[in-house]
Short mmCIF file of C-alpha atoms (C1' of nucleotides) in Angstrom, two decimals:
data_model
loop_
_atom_site.label_atom_id
_atom_site.label_comp_id
_atom_site.label_asym_id
_atom_site.label_seq_id
_atom_site.Cartn_x
_atom_site.Cartn_y
_atom_site.Cartn_z
CA MET A 13 0.03 -0.29 0.34
CA GLY A 14 2.82 2.65 0.57
CA ALA A 15 4.77 1.11 -1.83
CA PRO A 16 5.39 3.73 -4.80
CA LEU A 17 3.72 3.36 -7.55
CA THR A 18 6.43 2.58 -10.09
CA ASP A 19 6.78 -0.90 -8.01
CA GLN A 20 4.87 -3.29 -10.84
CA ARG A 21 3.02 -5.63 -8.09
CA ALA A 22 0.83 -2.73 -6.37
CA ARG A 23 0.15 -2.16 -10.50
CA ASN A 24 -0.80 -5.90 -10.70
CA LYS A 25 -3.02 -4.95 -7.81
CA GLN A 26 -4.51 -2.57 -8.78
CA ALA A 27 -5.75 -3.53 -12.11
CA THR A 28 -6.58 -7.47 -11.06
CA ARG A 29 -8.63 -5.01 -8.36
CA GLU A 30 -10.65 -3.11 -10.56
CA ALA A 31 -10.93 -5.86 -14.03
CA ILE A 32 -13.18 -7.33 -11.04
CA THR A 33 -14.72 -5.08 -9.72
CA GLN A 34 -15.75 -3.81 -13.43
CA ALA A 35 -16.44 -7.32 -14.04
CA ALA A 36 -18.52 -7.63 -10.80
CA LEU A 37 -21.45 -4.72 -11.56
CA GLN A 38 -21.26 -4.86 -15.09
CA LEU A 39 -22.59 -8.62 -14.61
CA ALA A 40 -24.99 -7.37 -11.74
CA ILE A 41 -26.56 -4.58 -14.33
CA GLU A 42 -27.08 -7.06 -16.79
CA PHE A 43 -28.75 -9.41 -14.66
CA GLY A 44 -30.48 -6.37 -12.98
CA PRO A 45 -31.85 -5.69 -10.13
CA ASN A 46 -33.81 -8.84 -9.25
CA GLY A 47 -30.80 -11.02 -9.88
CA LEU A 48 -28.52 -9.42 -8.64
CA ALA A 49 -28.17 -13.90 -6.58
CA LEU A 50 -27.60 -15.14 -10.56
CA VAL A 51 -24.16 -12.81 -10.66
CA ARG A 52 -22.20 -16.44 -9.43
CA VAL A 53 -18.68 -15.56 -8.09
CA HIS A 54 -17.74 -17.97 -10.56
CA ASP A 55 -18.90 -15.85 -13.48
CA ILE A 56 -17.27 -12.57 -11.53
CA ALA A 57 -13.82 -14.36 -11.91
CA SER A 58 -13.83 -15.67 -14.87
CA ALA A 59 -15.15 -12.40 -16.75
CA ALA A 60 -11.62 -11.00 -14.51
CA GLY A 61 -9.51 -13.25 -16.18
CA VAL A 62 -8.75 -15.21 -12.23
CA SER A 63 -9.95 -17.98 -10.12
CA PRO A 64 -12.48 -18.10 -7.62
CA ARG A 65 -10.32 -17.80 -4.78
CA THR A 66 -8.34 -15.16 -5.89
CA TYR A 67 -11.59 -12.50 -6.37
CA ASN A 68 -12.14 -13.63 -3.15
CA ASN A 69 -8.23 -12.39 -1.58
CA TYR A 70 -9.70 -9.24 -3.14
CA PHE A 71 -12.94 -9.36 -2.23
CA SER A 72 -14.67 -11.53 0.44
CA SER A 73 -18.60 -10.07 -0.82
CA ARG A 74 -20.87 -10.34 -3.91
CA GLU A 75 -21.60 -6.90 -3.34
CA GLU A 76 -18.46 -5.64 -1.69
CA ALA A 77 -17.03 -6.46 -5.23
CA ILE A 78 -19.93 -4.96 -7.10
CA CYS A 79 -19.10 -1.33 -5.12
CA GLY A 80 -15.66 -1.92 -5.28
CA LEU A 81 -15.80 1.22 -8.02
CA HIS A 82 -17.62 3.76 -6.28
CA ALA A 83 -15.60 3.41 -2.80
CA ASP A 84 -12.32 3.96 -4.21
CA GLN A 85 -14.28 7.07 -6.35
CA SER A 86 -14.75 8.24 -2.73
CA LYS A 87 -11.69 7.78 -0.84
CA ARG A 88 -10.57 10.59 -3.23
CA ALA A 89 -13.57 13.21 -1.39
CA GLY A 90 -10.05 15.10 0.77
CA GLU A 91 -7.77 15.59 -1.99
CA ALA A 92 -11.24 16.94 -3.83
CA LEU A 93 -11.81 19.18 -1.56
CA ARG A 94 -7.70 19.52 -0.71
CA ALA A 95 -7.48 20.72 -4.96
CA ARG A 96 -9.60 23.62 -3.97
CA PRO A 97 -8.12 27.63 -3.61
CA ALA A 98 -7.63 27.91 0.41
CA ASP A 99 -9.45 31.30 0.22
CA GLU A 100 -12.34 29.92 -1.46
CA PRO A 101 -15.76 29.92 1.56
CA LEU A 102 -16.23 26.62 2.55
CA GLY A 103 -19.30 26.47 1.41
CA VAL A 104 -18.52 27.33 -2.01
CA ALA A 105 -14.20 24.71 -1.50
CA LEU A 106 -17.12 21.68 -0.57
CA THR A 107 -19.87 22.35 -3.06
CA GLU A 108 -17.67 22.56 -6.53
CA ALA A 109 -14.96 19.70 -4.97
CA MET A 110 -18.18 17.43 -4.49
CA VAL A 111 -19.38 18.52 -8.34
CA GLU A 112 -15.92 17.86 -9.55
CA LEU A 113 -16.03 14.39 -8.56
CA PHE A 114 -19.32 13.26 -9.40
CA THR A 115 -19.46 14.57 -12.63
CA ASP A 116 -15.91 13.45 -14.06
CA PRO A 117 -16.89 11.65 -15.45
CA GLU A 118 -19.97 12.38 -15.20
CA PRO A 119 -21.61 8.54 -13.34
CA ASP A 120 -23.54 5.91 -14.72
CA ARG A 121 -26.94 6.21 -14.35
CA ALA A 122 -27.12 2.35 -14.70
CA GLY A 123 -24.51 1.03 -12.46
CA LEU A 124 -25.17 4.26 -10.09
CA ARG A 125 -28.81 2.86 -10.72
CA MET A 126 -27.71 -0.85 -9.53
CA ILE A 127 -26.34 0.66 -6.48
CA MET A 128 -28.86 2.62 -4.71
CA LEU A 129 -31.73 0.58 -5.68
CA THR A 130 -30.84 -2.58 -5.08
CA PRO A 131 -31.91 -3.29 -1.01
CA GLU A 132 -28.98 -6.74 -1.13
CA LEU A 133 -26.49 -3.53 -2.20
CA GLU A 134 -28.02 -0.92 0.47
CA GLY A 135 -25.40 -1.99 3.30
CA GLU A 136 -22.74 -2.21 0.71
CA ALA A 137 -23.18 0.89 -0.69
CA LEU A 138 -23.38 3.22 2.27
CA LYS A 139 -20.32 1.91 3.53
CA ALA A 140 -18.69 3.06 0.23
CA PHE A 141 -20.61 6.47 0.31
CA THR A 142 -18.88 7.10 4.00
CA VAL A 143 -15.88 6.05 3.14
CA GLY A 144 -14.94 8.81 1.95
CA GLU A 145 -15.83 11.09 5.51
CA THR A 146 -12.63 10.39 7.18
CA SER A 147 -10.27 12.34 4.27
CA LEU A 148 -13.79 15.31 3.38
CA ALA A 149 -13.60 15.45 7.53
CA GLU A 150 -9.54 15.29 7.78
CA ALA A 151 -9.88 18.41 5.01
CA ILE A 152 -11.82 20.34 6.29
CA GLY A 153 -10.52 19.97 9.26
CA GLU A 154 -7.69 21.88 7.87
CA ARG A 155 -9.34 23.95 5.95
CA THR A 156 -10.69 25.71 8.43
CA GLY A 157 -9.22 25.15 11.64
CA GLN A 158 -12.55 24.25 13.70
CA ASP A 159 -14.24 21.69 15.99
CA GLY A 160 -13.01 18.01 15.13
CA LEU A 161 -16.85 17.26 15.60
CA CYS A 162 -17.99 18.92 13.88
CA SER A 163 -15.50 18.96 10.99
CA GLU A 164 -16.69 14.70 10.84
CA VAL A 165 -20.48 16.08 11.35
CA THR A 166 -19.61 18.67 8.78
CA ALA A 167 -18.12 15.86 6.63
CA ALA A 168 -20.90 13.21 7.53
CA ALA A 169 -23.21 15.49 6.11
CA VAL A 170 -22.20 15.98 3.06
CA VAL A 171 -21.79 12.99 2.42
CA ALA A 172 -24.99 12.51 3.18
CA ALA A 173 -26.01 14.84 0.81
CA ILE A 174 -25.03 13.36 -2.36
CA ARG A 175 -26.42 10.45 -1.19
CA VAL A 176 -29.91 12.02 -1.71
CA ALA A 177 -29.08 13.57 -4.62
CA GLY A 178 -27.65 10.37 -5.48
CA LYS A 179 -30.86 9.45 -5.77
CA THR A 180 -33.13 12.33 -7.34
CA TRP A 181 -31.39 12.06 -10.19
CA LEU A 182 -32.41 9.26 -10.57
CA THR A 183 -35.49 9.63 -10.63
CA PRO A 184 -37.07 9.52 -14.22
CA ALA A 185 -39.32 12.93 -13.02
CA ALA A 186 -35.87 15.21 -12.84
CA ASN A 187 -33.72 14.71 -15.73
CA ARG A 188 -31.10 17.38 -15.35
CA PRO A 189 -27.21 17.86 -14.73
CA PHE A 190 -26.17 15.47 -11.48
CA ALA A 191 -24.43 18.94 -10.54
CA ASP A 192 -27.11 21.27 -10.56
CA VAL A 193 -29.09 18.52 -7.41
CA ILE A 194 -26.29 17.89 -5.73
CA ARG A 195 -24.72 21.98 -5.73
CA GLN A 196 -28.78 22.61 -4.52
CA ALA A 197 -29.15 19.48 -2.00
CA LEU A 198 -25.96 20.47 -0.67
CA GLY A 199 -27.68 24.29 -0.68
CA CYS A 200 -30.14 22.62 2.13
CA VAL A 201 -27.61 21.89 4.82
CA LEU A 202 -24.75 24.99 3.88
CA ARG A 203 -25.52 28.41 5.36
CA GLY A 204 -21.54 28.66 6.54
CA MET B 5 -48.31 -4.89 9.53
CA GLY B 6 -51.03 -3.21 9.38
CA ALA B 7 -53.24 -4.94 10.92
CA PRO B 8 -54.23 -3.62 14.97
CA LEU B 9 -51.25 -4.16 17.74
CA THR B 10 -54.68 -6.35 19.86
CA ASP B 11 -53.24 -9.01 17.00
CA GLN B 12 -52.00 -12.10 19.16
CA ARG B 13 -49.99 -12.93 16.40
CA ALA B 14 -48.45 -9.35 15.28
CA ARG B 15 -47.24 -9.41 19.19
CA ASN B 16 -46.50 -12.80 18.83
CA LYS B 17 -44.49 -12.03 16.06
CA GLN B 18 -42.33 -8.32 17.31
CA ALA B 19 -41.62 -10.53 20.55
CA THR B 20 -39.91 -13.36 18.89
CA ARG B 21 -38.59 -10.49 16.64
CA GLU B 22 -37.28 -8.90 19.48
CA ALA B 23 -36.19 -12.14 21.50
CA ILE B 24 -34.02 -12.68 18.11
CA THR B 25 -32.20 -9.31 18.40
CA GLN B 26 -31.70 -9.24 21.54
CA ALA B 27 -29.60 -12.68 21.86
CA ALA B 28 -27.77 -12.11 18.33
CA LEU B 29 -26.60 -9.13 20.41
CA GLN B 30 -25.52 -10.93 23.77
CA LEU B 31 -24.41 -12.98 21.91
CA ALA B 32 -22.05 -10.74 19.85
CA ILE B 33 -20.77 -8.85 23.40
CA GLU B 34 -19.76 -11.82 25.07
CA PHE B 35 -17.79 -13.22 21.49
CA GLY B 36 -15.77 -9.38 21.91
CA PRO B 37 -15.54 -7.66 17.57
CA ASN B 38 -13.25 -9.91 16.73
CA GLY B 39 -14.56 -13.63 17.64
CA LEU B 40 -17.79 -12.43 14.97
CA ALA B 41 -16.87 -14.93 13.56
CA LEU B 42 -17.94 -17.72 15.82
CA VAL B 43 -21.11 -16.30 16.96
CA ARG B 44 -23.22 -19.23 14.79
CA VAL B 45 -27.29 -18.82 14.32
CA HIS B 46 -27.38 -22.11 16.12
CA ASP B 47 -26.65 -20.35 19.18
CA ILE B 48 -28.47 -17.41 18.37
CA ALA B 49 -31.36 -19.10 17.29
CA SER B 50 -31.49 -21.27 21.08
CA ALA B 51 -30.70 -18.83 22.34
CA ALA B 52 -33.76 -17.14 21.11
CA GLY B 53 -35.34 -20.16 21.87
CA VAL B 54 -36.83 -20.74 17.77
CA SER B 55 -35.48 -23.24 15.88
CA PRO B 56 -32.21 -21.89 13.52
CA ARG B 57 -35.36 -22.64 10.36
CA THR B 58 -37.04 -19.24 11.38
CA TYR B 59 -34.41 -17.38 12.75
CA ASN B 60 -33.99 -16.87 9.16
CA ASN B 61 -37.66 -15.81 8.02
CA TYR B 62 -36.84 -12.27 10.33
CA PHE B 63 -33.24 -12.47 9.91
CA SER B 64 -30.71 -13.02 6.64
CA SER B 65 -27.23 -12.81 8.23
CA ARG B 66 -25.72 -12.09 11.66
CA GLU B 67 -25.17 -9.16 10.45
CA GLU B 68 -28.72 -8.18 10.05
CA ALA B 69 -29.91 -9.92 13.45
CA ILE B 70 -27.18 -7.68 15.48
CA CYS B 71 -28.72 -4.78 14.51
CA GLY B 72 -31.79 -5.41 14.75
CA LEU B 73 -32.39 -3.89 18.01
CA HIS B 74 -31.37 -0.58 16.17
CA ALA B 75 -32.53 -0.28 13.25
CA ASP B 76 -36.60 -0.34 14.64
CA GLN B 77 -35.11 2.35 17.23
CA SER B 78 -33.92 4.51 14.55
CA LYS B 79 -37.62 3.79 12.76
CA ARG B 80 -39.15 5.55 15.43
CA ALA B 81 -37.57 8.94 14.75
CA GLY B 82 -40.49 10.51 12.53
CA GLU B 83 -42.85 10.04 15.50
CA ALA B 84 -40.77 11.46 17.57
CA LEU B 85 -40.53 14.63 15.83
CA ARG B 86 -44.40 14.50 15.77
CA ALA B 87 -44.63 14.29 18.97
CA ARG B 88 -42.71 17.81 19.45
CA PRO B 89 -44.76 20.92 19.39
CA ALA B 90 -46.08 22.70 16.70
CA ASP B 91 -44.06 25.28 17.33
CA GLU B 92 -41.94 24.45 17.91
CA PRO B 93 -38.13 26.07 15.51
CA LEU B 94 -37.70 22.85 12.97
CA GLY B 95 -33.89 22.82 15.13
CA VAL B 96 -34.91 23.08 19.14
CA ALA B 97 -37.88 20.24 17.09
CA LEU B 98 -34.44 17.65 14.88
CA THR B 99 -32.28 18.90 18.31
CA GLU B 100 -35.10 16.95 20.91
CA ALA B 101 -36.74 14.96 19.39
CA MET B 102 -33.51 12.94 18.86
CA VAL B 103 -32.01 13.42 21.81
CA GLU B 104 -35.35 12.03 23.43
CA LEU B 105 -35.27 8.60 21.21
CA PHE B 106 -31.98 7.83 21.79
CA THR B 107 -31.14 8.74 25.70
CA ASP B 108 -34.42 7.08 26.63
CA PRO B 109 -33.02 4.76 27.36
CA GLU B 110 -29.61 5.94 27.72
CA PRO B 111 -27.95 3.39 24.68
CA ASP B 112 -26.33 0.51 25.93
CA ARG B 113 -22.49 1.45 25.95
CA ALA B 114 -20.85 -2.17 24.73
CA GLY B 115 -24.16 -2.81 22.42
CA LEU B 116 -23.65 0.44 21.16
CA ARG B 117 -19.35 -0.77 20.77
CA MET B 118 -20.12 -4.06 19.92
CA ILE B 119 -22.40 -2.16 16.49
CA MET B 120 -20.76 0.96 15.71
CA LEU B 121 -16.62 -0.49 15.76
CA THR B 122 -16.99 -4.00 13.99
CA PRO B 123 -16.01 -4.23 10.75
CA GLU B 124 -18.90 -6.35 9.46
CA LEU B 125 -21.56 -5.27 11.08
CA GLU B 126 -20.05 -1.19 9.50
CA GLY B 127 -22.65 -2.04 6.55
CA GLU B 128 -25.58 -3.20 8.40
CA ALA B 129 -24.72 -1.10 11.07
CA LEU B 130 -25.16 1.83 8.54
CA LYS B 131 -28.38 0.52 7.58
CA ALA B 132 -29.58 0.82 10.92
CA PHE B 133 -29.59 4.49 11.00
CA THR B 134 -30.47 4.79 8.17
CA VAL B 135 -33.73 3.61 8.19
CA GLY B 136 -35.80 6.35 9.99
CA GLU B 137 -34.06 8.68 7.21
CA THR B 138 -37.62 7.53 4.94
CA SER B 139 -40.50 8.47 8.39
CA LEU B 140 -38.00 11.94 9.25
CA ALA B 141 -38.13 13.03 5.85
CA GLU B 142 -41.58 12.31 6.10
CA ALA B 143 -42.22 14.28 9.55
CA ILE B 144 -40.38 17.29 8.74
CA GLY B 145 -41.56 17.57 5.35
CA GLU B 146 -44.90 18.62 7.16
CA ARG B 147 -43.74 20.35 9.67
CA THR B 148 -42.05 23.06 7.59
CA GLY B 149 -43.65 22.17 4.12
CA GLN B 150 -40.45 22.74 2.76
CA ASP B 151 -39.13 20.91 -0.60
CA GLY B 152 -38.27 17.12 -0.37
CA LEU B 153 -35.41 17.08 -2.14
CA CYS B 154 -34.64 19.88 1.07
CA SER B 155 -36.50 17.26 3.63
CA GLU B 156 -34.42 14.95 2.79
CA VAL B 157 -30.71 16.24 2.64
CA THR B 158 -31.76 17.72 6.28
CA ALA B 159 -33.36 13.79 7.23
CA ALA B 160 -29.93 12.21 5.80
CA ALA B 161 -27.88 15.31 7.06
CA VAL B 162 -29.44 14.86 11.14
CA VAL B 163 -28.96 10.65 10.37
CA ALA B 164 -25.17 11.18 9.51
CA ALA B 165 -24.54 13.60 12.62
CA ILE B 166 -26.56 11.66 15.19
CA ARG B 167 -23.71 9.14 13.73
CA VAL B 168 -21.49 10.26 14.30
CA ALA B 169 -22.76 11.54 17.95
CA GLY B 170 -22.90 8.24 18.39
CA LYS B 171 -18.48 7.59 17.40
CA THR B 172 -17.34 10.82 19.17
CA TRP B 173 -19.62 9.35 23.22
CA LEU B 174 -18.24 6.36 22.96
CA THR B 175 -14.39 7.35 22.97
CA PRO B 176 -13.27 7.05 26.36
CA ALA B 177 -11.83 10.91 26.15
CA ALA B 178 -15.39 11.73 25.77
CA ASN B 179 -17.28 10.34 28.28
CA ARG B 180 -19.92 13.12 29.15
CA PRO B 181 -24.13 12.74 28.83
CA PHE B 182 -24.67 11.10 25.16
CA ALA B 183 -27.73 13.42 25.38
CA ASP B 184 -24.73 16.97 25.22
CA VAL B 185 -22.78 14.74 22.50
CA ILE B 186 -25.70 14.85 20.24
CA ARG B 187 -27.01 18.38 21.24
CA GLN B 188 -23.22 19.73 20.11
CA ALA B 189 -23.04 17.21 17.06
CA LEU B 190 -27.03 18.56 15.45
CA GLY B 191 -25.68 22.40 16.23
CA CYS B 192 -22.80 22.27 13.75
CA VAL B 193 -25.59 21.05 10.63
CA LEU B 194 -29.04 22.57 11.88
CA ARG B 195 -28.58 26.94 11.57
CA GLY B 196 -32.80 27.36 10.29
"C1'" DG C 21 22.53 -14.64 -11.32
"C1'" DC C 22 19.60 -16.53 -6.30
"C1'" DA C 23 17.37 -16.24 -2.10
"C1'" DC C 24 12.98 -14.03 -1.29
"C1'" DT C 25 8.77 -12.05 -0.68
"C1'" DT C 26 4.07 -11.50 -2.96
"C1'" DG C 27 0.16 -13.22 -4.90
"C1'" DA C 28 -2.34 -16.03 -7.81
"C1'" DT C 29 -4.63 -20.61 -8.20
"C1'" DG C 30 -6.24 -25.53 -6.56
"C1'" DC C 31 -8.77 -28.00 -2.77
"C1'" DG C 32 -11.46 -28.81 1.29
"C1'" DT C 33 -13.97 -27.76 4.74
"C1'" DG C 34 -17.64 -26.29 6.84
"C1'" DA C 35 -21.30 -23.30 7.74
"C1'" DC C 36 -25.41 -20.66 5.24
"C1'" DA C 37 -29.36 -19.07 2.73
"C1'" DC C 38 -33.67 -20.90 1.33
"C1'" DG C 39 -36.56 -23.90 -1.46
"C1'" DC C 40 -41.35 -27.07 -0.03
"C1'" DA C 41 -43.54 -29.46 2.19
"C1'" DA C 42 -45.72 -30.62 7.08
"C1'" DG C 43 -47.73 -29.51 11.17
"C1'" DT C 44 -49.21 -26.03 14.46
"C1'" DT C 45 -51.70 -21.41 16.77
"C1'" DC C 46 -54.68 -18.39 15.72
"C1'" DT C 47 -58.35 -15.21 14.00
"C1'" DC C 48 -62.47 -14.87 11.84
"C1'" DT C 49 -67.11 -15.21 9.86
"C1'" DG C 50 -71.92 -18.72 9.82
"C1'" DC D 24 -69.35 -22.44 19.15
"C1'" DA D 25 -67.32 -25.13 15.07
"C1'" DG D 26 -65.16 -25.41 11.48
"C1'" DA D 27 -63.09 -22.80 7.48
"C1'" DG D 28 -58.84 -20.81 6.52
"C1'" DA D 29 -54.67 -17.98 7.28
"C1'" DA D 30 -50.96 -17.01 9.74
"C1'" DC D 31 -45.97 -18.54 12.18
"C1'" DT D 32 -43.00 -22.43 12.67
"C1'" DT D 33 -40.00 -26.66 12.16
"C1'" DG D 34 -36.94 -30.08 9.63
"C1'" DC D 35 -34.92 -31.41 5.46
"C1'" DG D 36 -32.43 -31.16 1.45
"C1'" DT D 37 -29.38 -28.29 -2.24
"C1'" DG D 38 -26.93 -24.86 -3.61
"C1'" DT D 39 -23.88 -22.16 -3.03
"C1'" DC D 40 -19.96 -19.28 -0.70
"C1'" DA D 41 -15.70 -17.57 2.50
"C1'" DC D 42 -12.05 -18.57 3.69
"C1'" DG D 43 -7.50 -22.23 5.42
"C1'" DC D 44 -3.91 -24.69 3.96
"C1'" DA D 45 -0.61 -25.48 0.50
"C1'" DT D 46 2.46 -25.52 -3.88
"C1'" DC D 47 3.42 -22.24 -7.73
"C1'" DA D 48 4.62 -18.65 -10.09
"C1'" DA D 49 6.12 -14.18 -10.96
"C1'" DG D 50 9.10 -9.90 -8.77
"C1'" DT D 51 12.44 -7.13 -6.51
"C1'" DG D 52 17.45 -6.75 -3.83
"C1'" DC D 53 22.35 -8.38 -3.08
#
DNA sequence: GCACTTGATGCGTGACACGCAAGTTCTCTG
DNA sequence: CAGAGAACTTGCGTGTCACGCATCAAGTGC
């Protein structure tokens, strides 16, 4: 983990991980939210070009594999905020950071729909969102110097707002850019 | 479900559910966060006085059973808010409703610690918290008449704040009443 | 090149979710 | 108050899966 990216091993490992998550998500989408139980571990593994045993060296459940990509994205929340200019007000910086993080590229509707609207995936989807809270809270703390609790609460609230925004964006009624929904949702909780 | 509470069956069913969740949580605490895999379904079922088959008519995983009590509590978030006087400002009503809901009785430290700090339980614990969001969002909507999205975001933010408050309350450093932590945490997100 | 670390794979085992089909307990209606 | 009918529990059988252990291959540093 701490090894530099130039390490061939780390590259292979990351490549394997991504191959598995992408294969898992792809298969889940094909089978649909209802037939998720039909997605066999064996199929995911062979689609990713690894053995079933290797698959579960990386993930201990189908759900975890399917949500892996989204989890990796969430983990970048902290660095997304740090990339904003330091003189920007916190609310603006947070909003723009989240917009950039979650709309570059614009998320795949089918994938997000699968992750967020499949009951069996609910737990893992929540985990995938919340893994970003820690790094985001740290980044907020650095920027504002405010209380640790308050940073964490703010980070958690932002992540929760993004999650609600995602759910809203998925409803057929509101077909507008994800960025708009994110801005509106964050506007409901950020007034500082 | 829709049947009146006078229905003997509903009472039995609820009693069975609670027996299973309490047995599951109890055993999980005894085995500790590290030995969670050692808790057998058979043990939970016999501790609750039902067959293993019945156990999984109610829950489809150990994790779900262990977090069941907490999930039931979260579901009462909506009615907790409705119980507050209608002329109270939203922020105060929300805060006091959550304080009442989550400190009556004061939560069991061992149980909450088990649920929130065991990695294998993370997904289910998050689910247990978020199940309350829907009813809370509805209650907020009724009270304020504000936008649906905004109600949901506020509800999600409140629940997230409670979760952070719980984690903070669990740290040995801050041994003060849970109610205090909740008030402080909610103060970070509620300014309306 | 050569010893060493790390990841991939096959096999075997124990546990579990769930469908199915009785058996049992409670409810409702005539 | 009695019998039809619904709801819940339970035992059994099956397919799937997570994971420990041992082995093999690929990559790294001296």
